[in-house]
Coordinates of N, CA, C and O in Angstrom, one line a residue:
X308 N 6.2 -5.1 -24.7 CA 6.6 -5.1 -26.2 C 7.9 -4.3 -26.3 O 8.1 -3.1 -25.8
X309 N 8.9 -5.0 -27.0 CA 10.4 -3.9 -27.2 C 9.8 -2.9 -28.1 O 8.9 -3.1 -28.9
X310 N 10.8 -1.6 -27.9 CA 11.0 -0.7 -28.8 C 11.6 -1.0 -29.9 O 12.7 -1.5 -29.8
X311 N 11.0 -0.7 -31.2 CA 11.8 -0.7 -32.4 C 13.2 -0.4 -32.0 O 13.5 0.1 -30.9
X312 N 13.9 -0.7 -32.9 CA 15.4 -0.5 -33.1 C 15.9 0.5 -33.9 O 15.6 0.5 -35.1
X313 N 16.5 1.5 -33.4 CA 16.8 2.8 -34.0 C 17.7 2.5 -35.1 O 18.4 1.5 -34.9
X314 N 18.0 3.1 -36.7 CA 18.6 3.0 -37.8 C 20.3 3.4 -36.9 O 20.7 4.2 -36.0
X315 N 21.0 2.2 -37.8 CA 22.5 2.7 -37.2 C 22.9 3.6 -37.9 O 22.6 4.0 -39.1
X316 N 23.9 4.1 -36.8 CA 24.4 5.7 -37.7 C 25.6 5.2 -38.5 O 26.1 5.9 -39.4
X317 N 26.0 4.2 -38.1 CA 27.3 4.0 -39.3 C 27.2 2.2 -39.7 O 26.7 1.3 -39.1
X318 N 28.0 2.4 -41.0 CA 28.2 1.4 -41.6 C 28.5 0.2 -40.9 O 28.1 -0.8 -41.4
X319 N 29.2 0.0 -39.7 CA 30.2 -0.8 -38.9 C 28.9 -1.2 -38.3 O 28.4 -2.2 -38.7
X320 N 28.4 -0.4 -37.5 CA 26.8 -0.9 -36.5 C 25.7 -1.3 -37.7 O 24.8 -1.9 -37.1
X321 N 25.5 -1.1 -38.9 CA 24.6 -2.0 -40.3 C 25.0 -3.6 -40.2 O 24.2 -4.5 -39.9
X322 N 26.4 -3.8 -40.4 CA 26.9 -4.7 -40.3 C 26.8 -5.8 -39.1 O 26.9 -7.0 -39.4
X323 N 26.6 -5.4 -38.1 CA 26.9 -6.1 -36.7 C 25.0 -6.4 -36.8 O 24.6 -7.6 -36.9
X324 N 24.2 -5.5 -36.8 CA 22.9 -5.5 -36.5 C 22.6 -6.9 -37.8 O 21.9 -7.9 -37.6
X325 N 23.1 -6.7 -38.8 CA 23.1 -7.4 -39.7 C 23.4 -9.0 -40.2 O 23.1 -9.8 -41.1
X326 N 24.4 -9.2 -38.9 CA 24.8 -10.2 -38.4 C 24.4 -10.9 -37.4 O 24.8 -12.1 -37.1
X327 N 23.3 -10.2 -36.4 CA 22.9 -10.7 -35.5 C 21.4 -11.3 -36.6 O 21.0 -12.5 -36.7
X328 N 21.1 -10.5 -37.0 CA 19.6 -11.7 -38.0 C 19.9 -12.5 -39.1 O 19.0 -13.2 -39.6
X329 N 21.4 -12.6 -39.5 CA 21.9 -13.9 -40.3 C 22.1 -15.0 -38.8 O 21.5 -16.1 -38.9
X330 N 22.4 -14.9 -38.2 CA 22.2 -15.2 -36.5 C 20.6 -15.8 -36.2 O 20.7 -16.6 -35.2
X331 N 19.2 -15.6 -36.8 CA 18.5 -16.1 -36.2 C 17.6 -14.8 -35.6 O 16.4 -14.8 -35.3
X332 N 18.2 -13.9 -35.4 CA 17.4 -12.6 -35.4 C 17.4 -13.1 -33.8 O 16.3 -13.5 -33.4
X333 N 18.3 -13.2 -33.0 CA 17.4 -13.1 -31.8 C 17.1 -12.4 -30.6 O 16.9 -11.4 -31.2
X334 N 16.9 -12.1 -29.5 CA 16.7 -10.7 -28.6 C 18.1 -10.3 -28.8 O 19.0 -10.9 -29.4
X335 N 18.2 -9.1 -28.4 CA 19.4 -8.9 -28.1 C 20.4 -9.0 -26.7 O 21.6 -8.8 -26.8
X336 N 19.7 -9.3 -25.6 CA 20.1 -10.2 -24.5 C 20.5 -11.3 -24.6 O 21.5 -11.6 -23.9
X337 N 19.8 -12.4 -25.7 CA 20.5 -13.5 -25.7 C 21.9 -13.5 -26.6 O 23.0 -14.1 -26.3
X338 N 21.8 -12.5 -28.1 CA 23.2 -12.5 -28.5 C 24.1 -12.1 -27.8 O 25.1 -12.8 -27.6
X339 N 24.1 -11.0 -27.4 CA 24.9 -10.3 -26.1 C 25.5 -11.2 -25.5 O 26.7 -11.2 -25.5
X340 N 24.8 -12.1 -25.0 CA 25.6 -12.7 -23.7 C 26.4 -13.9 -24.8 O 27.6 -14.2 -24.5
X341 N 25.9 -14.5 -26.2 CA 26.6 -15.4 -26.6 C 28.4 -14.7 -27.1 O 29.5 -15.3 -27.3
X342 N 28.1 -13.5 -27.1 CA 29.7 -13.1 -27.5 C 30.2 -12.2 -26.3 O 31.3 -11.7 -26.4
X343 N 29.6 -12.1 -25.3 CA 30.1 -12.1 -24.1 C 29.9 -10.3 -23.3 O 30.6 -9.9 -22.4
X344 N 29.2 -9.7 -24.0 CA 28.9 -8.5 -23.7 C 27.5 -8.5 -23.2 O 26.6 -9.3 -23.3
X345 N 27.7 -6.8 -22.6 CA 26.1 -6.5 -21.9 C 25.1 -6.1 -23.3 O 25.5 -5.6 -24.3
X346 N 23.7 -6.4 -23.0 CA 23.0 -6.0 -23.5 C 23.2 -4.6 -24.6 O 23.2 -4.4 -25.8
X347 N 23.3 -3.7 -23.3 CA 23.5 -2.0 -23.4 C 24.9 -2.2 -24.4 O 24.7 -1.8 -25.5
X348 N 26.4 -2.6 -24.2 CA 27.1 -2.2 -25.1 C 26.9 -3.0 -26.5 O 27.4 -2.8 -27.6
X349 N 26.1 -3.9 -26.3 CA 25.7 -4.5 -27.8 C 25.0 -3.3 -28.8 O 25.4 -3.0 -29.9
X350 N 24.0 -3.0 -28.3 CA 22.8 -2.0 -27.9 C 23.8 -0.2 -29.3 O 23.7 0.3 -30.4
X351 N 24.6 -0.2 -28.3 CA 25.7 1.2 -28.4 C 26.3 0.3 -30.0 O 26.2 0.8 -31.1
X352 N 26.9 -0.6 -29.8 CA 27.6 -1.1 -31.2 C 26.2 -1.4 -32.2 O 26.4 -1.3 -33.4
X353 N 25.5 -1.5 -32.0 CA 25.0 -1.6 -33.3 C 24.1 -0.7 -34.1 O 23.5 -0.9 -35.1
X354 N 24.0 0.6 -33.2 CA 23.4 1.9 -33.2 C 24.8 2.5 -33.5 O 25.0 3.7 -33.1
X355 N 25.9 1.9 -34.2 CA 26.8 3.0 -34.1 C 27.1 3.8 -33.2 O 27.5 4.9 -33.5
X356 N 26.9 3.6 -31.8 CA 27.2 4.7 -31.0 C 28.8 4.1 -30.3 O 29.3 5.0 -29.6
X357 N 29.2 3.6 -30.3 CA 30.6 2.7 -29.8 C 30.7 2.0 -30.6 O 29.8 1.7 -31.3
X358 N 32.4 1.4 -30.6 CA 32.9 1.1 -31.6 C 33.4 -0.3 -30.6 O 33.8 0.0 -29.4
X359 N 33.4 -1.9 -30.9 CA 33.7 -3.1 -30.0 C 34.7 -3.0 -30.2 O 35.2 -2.6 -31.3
X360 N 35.6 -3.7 -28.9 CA 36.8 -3.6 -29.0 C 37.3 -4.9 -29.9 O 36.4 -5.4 -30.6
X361 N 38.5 -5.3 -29.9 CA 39.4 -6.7 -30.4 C 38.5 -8.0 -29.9 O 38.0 -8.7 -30.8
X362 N 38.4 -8.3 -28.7 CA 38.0 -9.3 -28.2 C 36.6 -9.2 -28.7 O 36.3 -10.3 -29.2
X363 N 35.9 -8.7 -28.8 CA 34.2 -8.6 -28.8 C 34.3 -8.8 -31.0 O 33.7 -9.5 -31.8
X364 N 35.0 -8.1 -31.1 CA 35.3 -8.7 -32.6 C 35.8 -9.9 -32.8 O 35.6 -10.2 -33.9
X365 N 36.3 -10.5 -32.4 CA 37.3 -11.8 -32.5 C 35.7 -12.8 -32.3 O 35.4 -13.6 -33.3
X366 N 34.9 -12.9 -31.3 CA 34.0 -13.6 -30.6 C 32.5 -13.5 -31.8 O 31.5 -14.2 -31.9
X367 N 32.8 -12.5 -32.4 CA 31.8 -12.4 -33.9 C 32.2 -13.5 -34.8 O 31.5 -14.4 -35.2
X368 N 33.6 -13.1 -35.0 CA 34.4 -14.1 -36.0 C 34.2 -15.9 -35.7 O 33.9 -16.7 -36.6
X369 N 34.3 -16.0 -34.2 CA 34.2 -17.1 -33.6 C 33.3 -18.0 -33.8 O 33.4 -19.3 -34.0
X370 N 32.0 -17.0 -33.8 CA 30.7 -17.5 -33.3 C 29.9 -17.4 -34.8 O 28.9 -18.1 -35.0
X371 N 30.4 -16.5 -35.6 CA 29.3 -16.6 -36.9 C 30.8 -16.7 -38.3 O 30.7 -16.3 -39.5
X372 N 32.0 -17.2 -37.8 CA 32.3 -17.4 -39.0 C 33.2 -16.3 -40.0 O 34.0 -16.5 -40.9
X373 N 32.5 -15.2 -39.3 CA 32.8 -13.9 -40.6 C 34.4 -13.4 -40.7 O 35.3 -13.7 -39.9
X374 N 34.5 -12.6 -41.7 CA 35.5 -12.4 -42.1 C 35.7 -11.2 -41.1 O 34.7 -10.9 -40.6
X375 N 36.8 -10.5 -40.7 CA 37.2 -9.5 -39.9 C 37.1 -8.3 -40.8 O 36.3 -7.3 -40.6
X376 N 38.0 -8.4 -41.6 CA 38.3 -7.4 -42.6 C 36.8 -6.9 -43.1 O 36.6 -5.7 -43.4
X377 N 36.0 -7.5 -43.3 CA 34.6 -7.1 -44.1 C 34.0 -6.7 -42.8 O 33.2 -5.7 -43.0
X378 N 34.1 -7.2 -41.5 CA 33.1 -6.5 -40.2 C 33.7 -5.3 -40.0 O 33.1 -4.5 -39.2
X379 N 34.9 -5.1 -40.6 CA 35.7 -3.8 -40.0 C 35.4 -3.0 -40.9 O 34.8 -2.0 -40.5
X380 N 35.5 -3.1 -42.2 CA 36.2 -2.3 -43.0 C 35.1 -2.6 -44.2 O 35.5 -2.0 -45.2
X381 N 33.6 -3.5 -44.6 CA 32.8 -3.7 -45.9 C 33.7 -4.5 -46.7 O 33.3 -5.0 -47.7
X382 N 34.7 -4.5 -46.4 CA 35.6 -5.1 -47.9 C 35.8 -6.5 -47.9 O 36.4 -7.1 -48.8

C-alpha cells in the first residue's frame, strides 16, 4: 500500500500535484515517466522540495495543455 502524500509546502508543488489528478490521478511512476522525469524528482516537485527545471515545465505544458504563467506564477 503507498504512503499518503505529504501536504506541499508551496504553492508551485499545490499546483503540479494538482495537475497530476486533472491528469487522471495516476501513480506517480507512470506520470513521471510521461513528462520524462524520475519518480523521486517528481516526488521533490510536488512536495515543494525542488523547483522543475524549463524542460520538465515545457513537457507539463505539452502534455496537459496548461498555461506556464499560471504553473509558475497562480496568475
Amino acid at each position: 500500500m503507498a504512503r499518503p502524500e505529504a501536504e506541499p509546502k508551496t504553492a508551485l508543488g499545490q499546483r503540479l500535484r494538482e495537475l497530476r489528478r486533472v491528469a487522471g490521478d495516476p501513480e506517480r511512476d507512470l506520470f513521471a515517466a510521461r513528462i520524462g522525469v524520475s519518480k523521486s524528482s517528481l516526488a521533490h516537485y510536488e512536495r515543494g522540495e525542488s523547483v522543475p527545471d524549463a524542460v520538465t515545465l515545457a513537457a507539463y505544458r505539452n502534455l496537459l495543455d496548461v498555461d506556464l504563467n499560471w504553473l509558475v506564477n497562480g496568475e
